């Protein structure tokens, strides 16, 4: 029997230091042998957001033992690792550099190939760790920094169908939480508070709802929340605002996803209609519920990563590494950290003032 590939993945693009070993079973399905994530939430909480210098320092302090733990947890022999895959972007350069340099040095010391991974591609492929998934598929990537609909045509072959023209959806959740006095990162807390609130209490705006194809916008929603948050006094009003915000986001995603479906079908004429939702916000159960129902109606198969693999982790980085390893797509050791690295390099940059849709 041929030896199955063993890939070490390393992630340090933002505020999670992570390492993972993955392999494959006889059917060619990936197996997560270890997945270690160390979050820096407690370090950044008091600043209300990620402080790059503190994040980088913490990555430096932890990276050795996180990688060691991933190797120990997997029970493998270090010499059997076939390739090392590190996140090279997008993200904070000071943070990326830690995992990238460590991964390159590790690969060189083992005399094994090094693979530079796009963090967003990690999210895009994360459901492959628990579901059979062939190309092409439609992806909704919803995280703290990105909100995009993409046609995933093949490995490293993406066509952007729509994106946010201002805030990312996770950012909107976090900013709303901050206005309600919830500690960073407040996104998951909004989901909890919303359960106790009336989603119809506040009528909030839905920017570019009726134009701009499946592009998204959340900045106007945040401004409306800012105004209302100044006038609320009771806990019940807080719950109602959280619920109204979440409902509005769900209505926006419902409409925009339908548009993305039509665009995906027009461009790809796919044999199978598959819809993948990935990124931190894909952990939100109400958003999941709505998208699953929409998929049933529109005859799409809905595919989500398991909840623990929605937020940043290294198993998804190793997953991209595994696919690239099988295609012998390796990188040189001078591969740079890339603060900006869109999945669709040909898509125009839409963020900023004065965008006309
Ligand atoms: O993918 P991720 O871990 O990091 C980035 O690459 O950005 O996503 C983090 C984002 C944060 O904005 C966080 O508040 C949001 O995902 N998030 C949620 C939930 N869990 C995480 N937003 C809404 N509901 C949740 N349950
Ligand atoms: Zn991420």
mmCIF file of C-alpha atoms and ligand atoms in Angstrom:
data_model
loop_
_atom_site.group_PDB
_atom_site.id
_atom_site.type_symbol
_atom_site.label_atom_id
_atom_site.label_comp_id
_atom_site.label_asym_id
_atom_site.label_seq_id
_atom_site.Cartn_x
_atom_site.Cartn_y
_atom_site.Cartn_z
ATOM 1 C CA UNK A 1 0.000 0.000 0.000
ATOM 2 C CA UNK A 2 1.340 3.457 -0.918
ATOM 3 C CA UNK A 3 2.104 5.802 1.944
ATOM 4 C CA UNK A 4 -0.668 8.370 2.378
ATOM 5 C CA UNK A 5 0.499 11.995 2.271
ATOM 6 C CA UNK A 6 0.991 13.712 5.634
ATOM 7 C CA UNK A 7 0.682 17.481 5.473
ATOM 8 C CA UNK A 8 1.524 19.972 8.209
ATOM 9 C CA UNK A 9 -0.586 23.157 7.986
ATOM 10 C CA UNK A 10 0.291 26.388 9.800
ATOM 11 C CA UNK A 11 -1.936 29.457 10.231
ATOM 12 C CA UNK A 12 -1.013 32.858 11.753
ATOM 13 C CA UNK A 13 -2.693 35.464 9.517
ATOM 14 C CA UNK A 14 -4.607 37.262 12.276
ATOM 15 C CA UNK A 15 -5.289 36.432 15.920
ATOM 16 C CA UNK A 16 -5.229 32.632 15.922
ATOM 17 C CA UNK A 17 -2.001 30.620 16.065
ATOM 18 C CA UNK A 18 -2.804 27.200 14.630
ATOM 19 C CA UNK A 19 -1.214 23.993 13.358
ATOM 20 C CA UNK A 20 -2.700 20.773 12.031
ATOM 21 C CA UNK A 21 -1.676 17.463 10.520
ATOM 22 C CA UNK A 22 -3.952 15.970 7.904
ATOM 23 C CA UNK A 23 -3.770 12.854 5.767
ATOM 24 C CA UNK A 24 -6.091 10.744 3.591
ATOM 25 C CA UNK A 25 -7.903 7.440 3.972
ATOM 26 C CA UNK A 26 -7.952 4.646 1.372
ATOM 27 C CA UNK A 27 -10.957 6.236 -0.327
ATOM 28 C CA UNK A 28 -8.993 9.450 -0.841
ATOM 29 C CA UNK A 29 -10.995 11.400 1.756
ATOM 30 C CA UNK A 30 -9.035 13.751 4.033
ATOM 31 C CA UNK A 31 -8.522 12.826 7.693
ATOM 32 C CA UNK A 32 -7.767 15.454 10.326
ATOM 33 C CA UNK A 33 -5.160 13.823 12.575
ATOM 34 C CA UNK A 34 -4.683 16.860 14.791
ATOM 35 C CA UNK A 35 -5.996 20.408 14.861
ATOM 36 C CA UNK A 36 -4.571 22.829 17.434
ATOM 37 C CA UNK A 37 -5.849 26.412 17.644
ATOM 38 C CA UNK A 38 -4.734 28.989 20.178
ATOM 39 C CA UNK A 39 -6.904 32.101 20.172
ATOM 40 C CA UNK A 40 -5.647 35.519 21.285
ATOM 41 C CA UNK A 41 -9.107 36.867 22.107
ATOM 42 C CA UNK A 42 -8.135 37.640 25.707
ATOM 43 C CA UNK A 43 -5.117 39.706 24.590
ATOM 44 C CA UNK A 44 -7.112 41.926 22.209
ATOM 45 C CA UNK A 45 -10.402 42.165 24.117
ATOM 46 C CA UNK A 46 -9.489 45.255 26.098
ATOM 47 C CA UNK A 47 -8.544 47.124 22.905
ATOM 48 C CA UNK A 48 -11.823 46.294 21.131
ATOM 49 C CA UNK A 49 -9.987 44.803 18.123
ATOM 50 C CA UNK A 50 -6.808 43.041 17.005
ATOM 51 C CA UNK A 51 -3.579 44.953 17.787
ATOM 52 C CA UNK A 52 -1.083 43.811 15.097
ATOM 53 C CA UNK A 53 2.098 44.170 17.184
ATOM 54 C CA UNK A 54 0.637 42.224 20.125
ATOM 55 C CA UNK A 55 -0.770 39.589 17.788
ATOM 56 C CA UNK A 56 2.606 39.063 16.099
ATOM 57 C CA UNK A 57 4.406 38.815 19.428
ATOM 58 C CA UNK A 58 1.968 36.218 20.665
ATOM 59 C CA UNK A 59 2.380 34.167 17.451
ATOM 60 C CA UNK A 60 6.164 34.224 17.981
ATOM 61 C CA UNK A 61 5.751 33.041 21.588
ATOM 62 C CA UNK A 62 3.393 30.196 20.702
ATOM 63 C CA UNK A 63 4.242 28.892 17.254
ATOM 64 C CA UNK A 64 6.875 26.325 18.352
ATOM 65 C CA UNK A 65 4.744 24.550 20.896
ATOM 66 C CA UNK A 66 1.551 24.752 18.804
ATOM 67 C CA UNK A 67 3.323 22.946 15.934
ATOM 68 C CA UNK A 68 4.898 20.494 18.389
ATOM 69 C CA UNK A 69 1.475 19.790 19.919
ATOM 70 C CA UNK A 70 -0.082 19.220 16.484
ATOM 71 C CA UNK A 71 2.647 16.675 15.717
ATOM 72 C CA UNK A 72 2.319 15.002 19.143
ATOM 73 C CA UNK A 73 -1.506 14.871 18.986
ATOM 74 C CA UNK A 74 -1.387 13.222 15.557
ATOM 75 C CA UNK A 75 0.942 10.492 16.791
ATOM 76 C CA UNK A 76 3.066 10.681 13.635
ATOM 77 C CA UNK A 77 6.815 10.697 13.314
ATOM 78 C CA UNK A 78 8.071 14.140 12.306
ATOM 79 C CA UNK A 79 10.188 12.572 9.540
ATOM 80 C CA UNK A 80 7.052 11.238 7.830
ATOM 81 C CA UNK A 81 5.691 14.717 7.070
ATOM 82 C CA UNK A 82 5.553 15.073 3.266
ATOM 83 C CA UNK A 83 5.047 18.833 2.928
ATOM 84 C CA UNK A 84 4.565 21.977 5.011
ATOM 85 C CA UNK A 85 1.804 24.427 4.059
ATOM 86 C CA UNK A 86 1.677 27.899 5.641
ATOM 87 C CA UNK A 87 -0.754 30.773 5.169
ATOM 88 C CA UNK A 88 1.019 33.455 3.099
ATOM 89 C CA UNK A 89 -1.893 35.937 2.889
ATOM 90 C CA UNK A 90 -4.094 37.853 3.023
ATOM 91 C CA UNK A 91 -3.675 39.223 6.526
ATOM 92 C CA UNK A 92 -1.401 41.291 8.732
ATOM 93 C CA UNK A 93 2.160 41.052 7.388
ATOM 94 C CA UNK A 94 3.706 40.991 10.870
ATOM 95 C CA UNK A 95 1.459 38.043 11.759
ATOM 96 C CA UNK A 96 1.714 36.186 8.443
ATOM 97 C CA UNK A 97 5.509 36.388 8.579
ATOM 98 C CA UNK A 98 5.629 34.298 11.768
ATOM 99 C CA UNK A 99 3.853 31.199 10.399
ATOM 100 C CA UNK A 100 5.318 31.671 6.938
ATOM 101 C CA UNK A 101 8.939 31.836 8.124
ATOM 102 C CA UNK A 102 8.395 28.985 10.568
ATOM 103 C CA UNK A 103 6.842 26.810 7.844
ATOM 104 C CA UNK A 104 9.632 27.547 5.363
ATOM 105 C CA UNK A 105 12.342 26.784 7.937
ATOM 106 C CA UNK A 106 10.546 23.592 8.996
ATOM 107 C CA UNK A 107 10.185 22.398 5.382
ATOM 108 C CA UNK A 108 13.840 23.201 4.663
ATOM 109 C CA UNK A 109 15.019 21.367 7.767
ATOM 110 C CA UNK A 110 13.053 18.247 6.735
ATOM 111 C CA UNK A 111 14.096 18.692 3.102
ATOM 112 C CA UNK A 112 10.417 18.551 2.115
ATOM 113 C CA UNK A 113 8.384 20.830 -0.187
ATOM 114 C CA UNK A 114 6.945 24.114 1.039
ATOM 115 C CA UNK A 115 3.459 25.265 -0.032
ATOM 116 C CA UNK A 116 2.196 28.867 0.320
ATOM 117 C CA UNK A 117 -1.554 28.950 0.989
ATOM 118 C CA UNK A 118 -4.156 31.670 0.503
ATOM 119 C CA UNK A 119 -6.105 31.876 3.782
ATOM 120 C CA UNK A 120 -9.344 32.491 1.856
ATOM 121 C CA UNK A 121 -8.767 29.360 -0.187
ATOM 122 C CA UNK A 122 -8.459 27.566 3.148
ATOM 123 C CA UNK A 123 -11.978 28.725 4.049
ATOM 124 C CA UNK A 124 -13.179 27.858 0.532
ATOM 125 C CA UNK A 125 -11.955 24.263 0.837
ATOM 126 C CA UNK A 126 -12.751 23.806 4.557
ATOM 127 C CA UNK A 127 -15.969 21.789 3.922
ATOM 128 C CA UNK A 128 -13.860 19.194 2.089
ATOM 129 C CA UNK A 129 -12.627 18.113 5.522
ATOM 130 C CA UNK A 130 -16.067 16.696 6.290
ATOM 131 C CA UNK A 131 -17.962 16.388 2.964
ATOM 132 C CA UNK A 132 -17.329 15.013 -0.486
ATOM 133 C CA UNK A 133 -17.142 18.060 -2.714
ATOM 134 C CA UNK A 134 -16.202 18.311 -6.385
ATOM 135 C CA UNK A 135 -15.598 21.412 -8.479
ATOM 136 C CA UNK A 136 -17.324 23.573 -9.581
ATOM 137 C CA UNK A 137 -19.369 24.973 -6.712
ATOM 138 C CA UNK A 138 -20.780 28.285 -5.579
ATOM 139 C CA UNK A 139 -19.137 29.694 -2.456
ATOM 140 C CA UNK A 140 -20.409 32.273 -0.010
ATOM 141 C CA UNK A 141 -17.434 33.334 2.087
ATOM 142 C CA UNK A 142 -18.554 35.265 5.148
ATOM 143 C CA UNK A 143 -15.880 36.178 7.684
ATOM 144 C CA UNK A 144 -14.550 39.097 9.702
ATOM 145 C CA UNK A 145 -12.725 40.537 6.711
ATOM 146 C CA UNK A 146 -14.595 39.222 3.657
ATOM 147 C CA UNK A 147 -18.097 38.773 2.261
ATOM 148 C CA UNK A 148 -18.065 37.355 -1.238
ATOM 149 C CA UNK A 149 -19.916 35.102 -3.645
ATOM 150 C CA UNK A 150 -17.452 33.154 -5.806
ATOM 151 C CA UNK A 151 -17.624 30.486 -8.476
ATOM 152 C CA UNK A 152 -15.048 27.910 -7.421
ATOM 153 C CA UNK A 153 -14.129 26.432 -10.795
ATOM 154 C CA UNK A 154 -11.119 24.455 -9.649
ATOM 155 C CA UNK A 155 -8.237 24.618 -7.180
ATOM 156 C CA UNK A 156 -6.930 28.223 -7.304
ATOM 157 C CA UNK A 157 -9.452 29.102 -10.009
ATOM 158 C CA UNK A 158 -12.087 31.523 -8.745
ATOM 159 C CA UNK A 159 -14.490 33.941 -10.355
ATOM 160 C CA UNK A 160 -15.960 36.557 -8.051
ATOM 161 C CA UNK A 161 -19.693 37.098 -8.587
ATOM 162 C CA UNK A 162 -20.266 39.623 -5.822
ATOM 163 C CA UNK A 163 -18.540 41.224 -2.858
ATOM 164 C CA UNK A 164 -19.142 43.777 -0.149
ATOM 165 C CA UNK A 165 -18.522 47.358 -1.212
ATOM 166 C CA UNK A 166 -17.799 48.423 2.374
ATOM 167 C CA UNK A 167 -17.906 46.391 5.622
ATOM 168 C CA UNK A 168 -17.614 42.617 5.818
ATOM 169 C CA UNK A 169 -20.568 40.826 7.388
ATOM 170 C CA UNK A 170 -18.532 39.645 10.420
ATOM 171 C CA UNK A 171 -17.361 43.221 10.892
ATOM 172 C CA UNK A 172 -21.022 44.354 10.898
ATOM 173 C CA UNK A 173 -21.815 41.739 13.579
ATOM 174 C CA UNK A 174 -18.797 42.823 15.652
ATOM 175 C CA UNK A 175 -19.540 46.556 15.308
ATOM 176 C CA UNK A 176 -23.203 46.047 16.223
ATOM 177 C CA UNK A 177 -22.095 44.072 19.262
ATOM 178 C CA UNK A 178 -19.711 46.854 20.286
ATOM 179 C CA UNK A 179 -22.534 49.431 20.052
ATOM 180 C CA UNK A 180 -24.601 47.190 22.328
ATOM 181 C CA UNK A 181 -21.736 47.115 24.850
ATOM 182 C CA UNK A 182 -20.615 43.542 24.086
ATOM 183 C CA UNK A 183 -16.891 42.698 24.212
ATOM 184 C CA UNK A 184 -14.901 41.999 21.018
ATOM 185 C CA UNK A 185 -15.453 39.774 19.058
ATOM 186 C CA UNK A 186 -19.171 40.115 19.636
ATOM 187 C CA UNK A 187 -20.556 38.339 16.549
ATOM 188 C CA UNK A 188 -21.382 35.060 18.317
ATOM 189 C CA UNK A 189 -22.984 36.994 21.215
ATOM 190 C CA UNK A 190 -25.382 38.781 18.858
ATOM 191 C CA UNK A 191 -26.757 35.383 17.870
ATOM 192 C CA UNK A 192 -27.349 34.548 21.544
ATOM 193 C CA UNK A 193 -28.986 37.913 22.416
ATOM 194 C CA UNK A 194 -31.130 37.776 19.273
ATOM 195 C CA UNK A 195 -32.869 34.646 20.596
ATOM 196 C CA UNK A 196 -34.490 36.759 23.337
ATOM 197 C CA UNK A 197 -35.499 39.662 21.096
ATOM 198 C CA UNK A 198 -38.275 40.710 18.735
ATOM 199 C CA UNK A 199 -36.823 40.688 15.173
ATOM 200 C CA UNK A 200 -39.599 42.992 13.949
ATOM 201 C CA UNK A 201 -39.094 45.731 16.545
ATOM 202 C CA UNK A 202 -36.729 47.911 14.488
ATOM 203 C CA UNK A 203 -36.995 48.533 10.773
ATOM 204 C CA UNK A 204 -33.398 48.706 9.556
ATOM 205 C CA UNK A 205 -32.088 49.692 6.106
ATOM 206 C CA UNK A 206 -30.930 47.138 3.547
ATOM 207 C CA UNK A 207 -28.296 48.966 1.474
ATOM 208 C CA UNK A 208 -28.146 48.112 -2.292
ATOM 209 C CA UNK A 209 -30.933 45.540 -1.759
ATOM 210 C CA UNK A 210 -32.511 46.278 -5.128
ATOM 211 C CA UNK A 211 -29.396 46.960 -7.168
ATOM 212 C CA UNK A 212 -25.769 45.894 -7.605
ATOM 213 C CA UNK A 213 -26.427 42.231 -8.471
ATOM 214 C CA UNK A 214 -25.142 40.036 -5.656
ATOM 215 C CA UNK A 215 -22.805 42.705 -4.296
ATOM 216 C CA UNK A 216 -23.353 43.494 -0.621
ATOM 217 C CA UNK A 217 -23.205 46.550 1.630
ATOM 218 C CA UNK A 218 -23.471 46.790 5.414
ATOM 219 C CA UNK A 219 -22.138 50.275 6.266
ATOM 220 C CA UNK A 220 -25.594 51.944 6.197
ATOM 221 C CA UNK A 221 -26.952 49.256 8.480
ATOM 222 C CA UNK A 222 -24.215 49.996 11.002
ATOM 223 C CA UNK A 223 -25.004 53.739 10.894
ATOM 224 C CA UNK A 224 -28.672 53.008 11.615
ATOM 225 C CA UNK A 225 -27.717 50.768 14.553
ATOM 226 C CA UNK A 226 -25.463 53.537 15.903
ATOM 227 C CA UNK A 227 -28.407 55.965 15.954
ATOM 228 C CA UNK A 228 -30.834 53.531 17.599
ATOM 229 C CA UNK A 229 -28.272 52.265 20.129
ATOM 230 C CA UNK A 230 -28.037 55.789 21.589
ATOM 231 C CA UNK A 231 -31.732 55.727 22.422
ATOM 232 C CA UNK A 232 -32.096 52.289 23.957
ATOM 233 C CA UNK A 233 -32.112 51.834 27.714
ATOM 234 C CA UNK A 234 -33.378 48.389 28.639
ATOM 235 C CA UNK A 235 -31.958 44.897 28.123
ATOM 236 C CA UNK A 236 -35.096 43.960 26.203
ATOM 237 C CA UNK A 237 -34.441 46.792 23.729
ATOM 238 C CA UNK A 238 -30.890 45.460 23.303
ATOM 239 C CA UNK A 239 -32.215 41.994 22.546
ATOM 240 C CA UNK A 240 -34.733 43.465 20.092
ATOM 241 C CA UNK A 241 -32.010 45.415 18.273
ATOM 242 C CA UNK A 242 -29.755 42.321 18.063
ATOM 243 C CA UNK A 243 -32.690 40.296 16.695
ATOM 244 C CA UNK A 244 -33.696 43.013 14.221
ATOM 245 C CA UNK A 245 -30.089 43.321 13.004
ATOM 246 C CA UNK A 246 -29.732 39.561 12.504
ATOM 247 C CA UNK A 247 -33.083 39.351 10.710
ATOM 248 C CA UNK A 248 -32.063 42.184 8.362
ATOM 249 C CA UNK A 249 -28.753 40.479 7.540
ATOM 250 C CA UNK A 250 -30.651 37.249 6.852
ATOM 251 C CA UNK A 251 -33.076 39.033 4.504
ATOM 252 C CA UNK A 252 -30.142 40.604 2.636
ATOM 253 C CA UNK A 253 -28.357 37.250 2.298
ATOM 254 C CA UNK A 254 -31.577 35.510 1.170
ATOM 255 C CA UNK A 255 -32.124 37.935 -1.692
ATOM 256 C CA UNK A 256 -28.445 38.206 -2.708
ATOM 257 C CA UNK A 257 -27.924 34.427 -2.597
ATOM 258 C CA UNK A 258 -30.839 33.924 -5.012
ATOM 259 C CA UNK A 259 -29.164 36.380 -7.397
ATOM 260 C CA UNK A 260 -25.819 34.583 -6.955
ATOM 261 C CA UNK A 261 -27.497 31.220 -7.764
ATOM 262 C CA UNK A 262 -28.803 32.600 -11.068
ATOM 263 C CA UNK A 263 -25.412 34.109 -11.942
ATOM 264 C CA UNK A 264 -23.561 30.896 -11.036
ATOM 265 C CA UNK A 265 -25.878 28.803 -13.230
ATOM 266 C CA UNK A 266 -25.632 31.253 -16.134
ATOM 267 C CA UNK A 267 -21.832 31.252 -16.041
ATOM 268 C CA UNK A 268 -21.166 27.566 -15.309
ATOM 269 C CA UNK A 269 -24.200 25.544 -16.412
ATOM 270 C CA UNK A 270 -23.268 23.079 -13.625
ATOM 271 C CA UNK A 271 -24.312 19.405 -13.646
ATOM 272 C CA UNK A 272 -24.726 19.498 -9.873
ATOM 273 C CA UNK A 273 -25.842 22.605 -7.999
ATOM 274 C CA UNK A 274 -23.698 22.877 -4.863
ATOM 275 C CA UNK A 275 -23.607 25.813 -2.468
ATOM 276 C CA UNK A 276 -20.826 26.066 0.109
ATOM 277 C CA UNK A 277 -20.944 28.550 2.979
ATOM 278 C CA UNK A 278 -17.659 29.105 4.837
ATOM 279 C CA UNK A 279 -15.910 31.566 7.178
ATOM 280 C CA UNK A 280 -16.565 32.575 10.784
ATOM 281 C CA UNK A 281 -20.112 33.853 10.181
ATOM 282 C CA UNK A 282 -21.089 30.460 8.693
ATOM 283 C CA UNK A 283 -21.231 29.337 12.341
ATOM 284 C CA UNK A 284 -24.399 31.431 12.828
ATOM 285 C CA UNK A 285 -27.257 28.948 13.160
ATOM 286 C CA UNK A 286 -30.028 31.284 11.988
ATOM 287 C CA UNK A 287 -28.075 32.160 8.843
ATOM 288 C CA UNK A 288 -27.430 28.444 8.268
ATOM 289 C CA UNK A 289 -31.119 27.615 8.728
ATOM 290 C CA UNK A 290 -32.227 30.228 6.199
ATOM 291 C CA UNK A 291 -29.610 29.182 3.613
ATOM 292 C CA UNK A 292 -30.445 25.481 4.017
ATOM 293 C CA UNK A 293 -34.137 26.247 3.407
ATOM 294 C CA UNK A 294 -33.320 28.399 0.405
ATOM 295 C CA UNK A 295 -31.177 25.591 -1.033
ATOM 296 C CA UNK A 296 -34.045 23.102 -0.602
ATOM 297 C CA UNK A 297 -36.336 25.435 -2.519
ATOM 298 C CA UNK A 298 -33.828 26.124 -5.291
ATOM 299 C CA UNK A 299 -32.629 22.481 -5.550
ATOM 300 C CA UNK A 300 -29.100 23.187 -4.368
ATOM 301 C CA UNK A 301 -27.094 20.925 -2.099
ATOM 302 C CA UNK A 302 -26.005 23.056 0.883
ATOM 303 C CA UNK A 303 -22.587 22.283 2.346
ATOM 304 C CA UNK A 304 -21.114 23.803 5.507
ATOM 305 C CA UNK A 305 -17.863 23.137 7.361
ATOM 306 C CA UNK A 306 -18.336 21.720 10.859
ATOM 307 C CA UNK A 307 -18.769 24.607 13.330
ATOM 308 C CA UNK A 308 -15.189 24.344 14.727
ATOM 309 C CA UNK A 309 -13.762 24.658 11.222
ATOM 310 C CA UNK A 310 -15.747 27.808 10.339
ATOM 311 C CA UNK A 311 -13.402 30.089 12.259
ATOM 312 C CA UNK A 312 -9.671 30.307 11.548
ATOM 313 C CA UNK A 313 -7.774 27.027 11.828
ATOM 314 C CA UNK A 314 -4.833 25.219 10.238
ATOM 315 C CA UNK A 315 -6.681 22.066 9.110
ATOM 316 C CA UNK A 316 -8.170 24.119 6.257
ATOM 317 C CA UNK A 317 -4.678 25.390 5.370
ATOM 318 C CA UNK A 318 -3.379 21.803 5.367
ATOM 319 C CA UNK A 319 -6.394 20.845 3.156
ATOM 320 C CA UNK A 320 -5.258 23.301 0.464
ATOM 321 C CA UNK A 321 -1.715 21.998 1.031
ATOM 322 C CA UNK A 322 -2.908 18.432 0.419
ATOM 323 C CA UNK A 323 -4.565 19.304 -2.899
ATOM 324 C CA UNK A 324 -1.521 21.275 -4.034
ATOM 325 C CA UNK A 325 0.825 18.505 -2.882
ATOM 326 C CA UNK A 326 -1.011 15.977 -5.039
ATOM 327 C CA UNK A 327 -0.595 18.304 -8.038
ATOM 328 C CA UNK A 328 3.052 18.967 -7.098
ATOM 329 C CA UNK A 329 2.334 22.702 -6.800
ATOM 330 C CA UNK A 330 5.181 23.758 -4.531
ATOM 331 C CA UNK A 331 6.625 27.185 -3.753
ATOM 332 C CA UNK A 332 10.102 28.565 -3.342
ATOM 333 C CA UNK A 333 11.394 29.612 0.053
ATOM 334 C CA UNK A 334 11.437 33.277 -0.966
ATOM 335 C CA UNK A 335 7.627 33.323 -1.308
ATOM 336 C CA UNK A 336 6.480 36.686 0.187
ATOM 337 C CA UNK A 337 3.775 37.450 2.757
ATOM 338 C CA UNK A 338 0.899 39.046 0.847
ATOM 339 C CA UNK A 339 -1.318 41.456 2.842
ATOM 340 C CA UNK A 340 -3.787 41.557 -0.060
ATOM 341 C CA UNK A 341 -4.404 38.371 -2.028
ATOM 342 C CA UNK A 342 -7.865 38.149 -3.623
ATOM 343 C CA UNK A 343 -9.097 34.735 -4.720
ATOM 344 C CA UNK A 344 -10.133 36.214 -8.048
ATOM 345 C CA UNK A 345 -7.106 38.275 -9.027
ATOM 346 C CA UNK A 346 -8.964 39.708 -12.044
ATOM 347 C CA UNK A 347 -11.912 41.106 -10.066
ATOM 348 C CA UNK A 348 -11.903 44.872 -9.678
ATOM 349 C CA UNK A 349 -11.455 46.366 -6.212
ATOM 350 C CA UNK A 350 -14.917 47.571 -5.168
ATOM 351 C CA UNK A 351 -14.386 48.895 -1.655
ATOM 352 C CA UNK A 352 -14.355 52.633 -1.066
ATOM 353 C CA UNK A 353 -16.303 55.845 -1.338
ATOM 354 C CA UNK A 354 -18.120 56.814 -4.490
ATOM 355 C CA UNK A 355 -18.773 53.292 -5.776
ATOM 356 C CA UNK A 356 -21.502 53.308 -8.430
ATOM 357 C CA UNK A 357 -23.320 50.015 -8.891
HETATM 358 O O1 LIG B 1 -13.262 33.432 9.569
HETATM 359 P P1 LIG B 1 -13.020 34.101 10.861
HETATM 360 O O2 LIG B 1 -12.731 33.274 12.082
HETATM 361 O O3 LIG B 1 -11.852 35.120 10.772
HETATM 362 C C1 LIG B 1 -11.601 35.861 9.638
HETATM 363 O O4 LIG B 1 -10.886 35.337 8.745
HETATM 364 O O5 LIG B 1 -12.167 36.976 9.578
HETATM 365 O O6 LIG B 1 -14.331 35.014 11.134
HETATM 366 C C2 LIG B 1 -14.470 35.788 12.297
HETATM 367 C C3 LIG B 1 -15.775 36.552 12.228
HETATM 368 C C4 LIG B 1 -15.905 37.561 13.353
HETATM 369 O O7 LIG B 1 -16.347 38.782 12.805
HETATM 370 C C5 LIG B 1 -16.950 36.928 14.263
HETATM 371 O O8 LIG B 1 -17.694 37.862 15.013
HETATM 372 C C6 LIG B 1 -17.829 36.216 13.259
HETATM 373 O O9 LIG B 1 -16.892 35.656 12.341
HETATM 374 N N1 LIG B 1 -18.657 35.161 13.872
HETATM 375 C C7 LIG B 1 -20.004 35.199 13.918
HETATM 376 C C8 LIG B 1 -20.413 34.028 14.618
HETATM 377 N N2 LIG B 1 -19.286 33.333 14.969
HETATM 378 C C9 LIG B 1 -18.219 34.047 14.491
HETATM 379 N N3 LIG B 1 -20.894 36.091 13.437
HETATM 380 C C10 LIG B 1 -22.200 35.836 13.646
HETATM 381 N N4 LIG B 1 -22.675 34.755 14.310
HETATM 382 C C11 LIG B 1 -21.819 33.832 14.810
HETATM 383 N N5 LIG B 1 -22.282 32.761 15.466
HETATM 384 ZN ZN1 LIG B 2 -10.484 33.531 8.264
#
